[in-house]
Coordinates of C-alpha atoms in Angstrom, one line a residue:
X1 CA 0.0 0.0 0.0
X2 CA 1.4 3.5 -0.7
X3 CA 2.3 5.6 2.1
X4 CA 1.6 9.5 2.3
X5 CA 3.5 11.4 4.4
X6 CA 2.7 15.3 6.1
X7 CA 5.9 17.3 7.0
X8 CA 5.5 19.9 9.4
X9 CA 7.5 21.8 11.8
X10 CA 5.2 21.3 14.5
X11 CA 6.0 17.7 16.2
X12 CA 2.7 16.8 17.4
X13 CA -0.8 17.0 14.9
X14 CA -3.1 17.9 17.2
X15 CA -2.0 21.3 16.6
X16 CA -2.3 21.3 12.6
X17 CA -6.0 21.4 11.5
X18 CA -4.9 20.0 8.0
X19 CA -3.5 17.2 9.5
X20 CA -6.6 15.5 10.4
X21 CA -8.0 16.8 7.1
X22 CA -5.4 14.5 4.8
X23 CA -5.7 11.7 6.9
X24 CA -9.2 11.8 6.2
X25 CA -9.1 11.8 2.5
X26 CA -6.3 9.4 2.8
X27 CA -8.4 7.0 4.6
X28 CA -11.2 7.6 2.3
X29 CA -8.9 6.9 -1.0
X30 CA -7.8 4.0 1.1
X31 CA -3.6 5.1 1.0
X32 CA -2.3 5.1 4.4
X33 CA -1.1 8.3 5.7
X34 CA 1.1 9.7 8.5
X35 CA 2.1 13.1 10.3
X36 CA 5.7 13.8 11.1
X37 CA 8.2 16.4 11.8
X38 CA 12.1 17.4 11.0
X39 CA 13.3 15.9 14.3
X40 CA 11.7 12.5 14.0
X41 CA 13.5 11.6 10.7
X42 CA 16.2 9.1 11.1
X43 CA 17.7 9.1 8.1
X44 CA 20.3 6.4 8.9
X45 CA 17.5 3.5 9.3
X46 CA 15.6 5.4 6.9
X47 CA 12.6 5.4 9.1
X48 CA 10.5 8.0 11.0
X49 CA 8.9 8.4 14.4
X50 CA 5.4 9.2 13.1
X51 CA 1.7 9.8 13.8
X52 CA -1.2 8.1 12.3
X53 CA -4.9 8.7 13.3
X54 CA -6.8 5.6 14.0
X55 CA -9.9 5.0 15.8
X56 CA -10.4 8.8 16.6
X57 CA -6.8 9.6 18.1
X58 CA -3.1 10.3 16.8
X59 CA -0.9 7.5 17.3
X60 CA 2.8 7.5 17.3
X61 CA 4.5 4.2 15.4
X62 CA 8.0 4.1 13.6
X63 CA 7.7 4.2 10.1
X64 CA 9.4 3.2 6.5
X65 CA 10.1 6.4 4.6
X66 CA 6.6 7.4 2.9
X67 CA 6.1 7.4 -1.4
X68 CA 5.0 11.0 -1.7
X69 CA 5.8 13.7 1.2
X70 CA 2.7 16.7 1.3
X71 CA 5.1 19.8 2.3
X72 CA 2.6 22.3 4.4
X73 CA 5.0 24.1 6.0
X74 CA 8.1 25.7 5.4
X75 CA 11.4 25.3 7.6
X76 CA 11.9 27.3 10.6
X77 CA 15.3 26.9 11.0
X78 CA 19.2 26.6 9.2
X79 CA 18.8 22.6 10.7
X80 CA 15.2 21.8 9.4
X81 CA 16.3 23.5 5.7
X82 CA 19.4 21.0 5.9
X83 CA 16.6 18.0 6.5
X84 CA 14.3 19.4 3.5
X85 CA 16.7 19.0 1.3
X86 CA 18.3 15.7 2.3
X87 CA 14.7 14.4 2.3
X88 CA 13.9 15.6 -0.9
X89 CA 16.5 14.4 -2.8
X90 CA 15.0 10.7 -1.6
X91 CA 11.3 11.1 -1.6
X92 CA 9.2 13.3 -4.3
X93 CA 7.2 16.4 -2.2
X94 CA 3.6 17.1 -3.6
X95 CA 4.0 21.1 -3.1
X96 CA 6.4 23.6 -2.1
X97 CA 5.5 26.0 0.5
X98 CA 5.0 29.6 0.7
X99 CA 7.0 31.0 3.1

């Protein structure tokens, strides 16, 4: 199944109303979809300390790398600009944000 992936600089989703939003329509398309931040990448294992809503709450789980990466936010820092780019010379990003 193809993973979705929502890069944000905020590390937990609660706080990002288009979070719950794609993992709606991602549910509904049925594509599995997850929330994650600059810090939880590990870029070594290739894997990511994520957040997937399930059964009406956000659940962390370790995760592959997703397909596609939905870019909603822009970095905040020198370090997350660093991590934008090493991740997206390995995974395509569906936009590029404003900002």
């Amino acid at each position: 199944m193809r993973l979705i992936g929502m890069l944000h600089y905020r590390k937990n989703p609660e706080k990002v109303k288009k979070a719950y939003a794609f993992a709606a329509v991602a549910k509904m398309e049925g594509v599995d979809f997850i929330y994650f931040s600059y810090s939880s990448i590990d870029f070594n294992r290739r894997k990511i300390n994520s957040w997937q809503y399930k059964d009406g709450e956000w659940l962390q789980l370790e995760t592959e790398f997703p397909d596609v990466v939905i870019n909603s936010s822009s970095p905040k820092s020198a370090e997350q600009v660093v991590i934008y780019r090493r991740l997206k010379q390995d995974i395509p990003f569906t936009s590029h944000s404003v900002g």
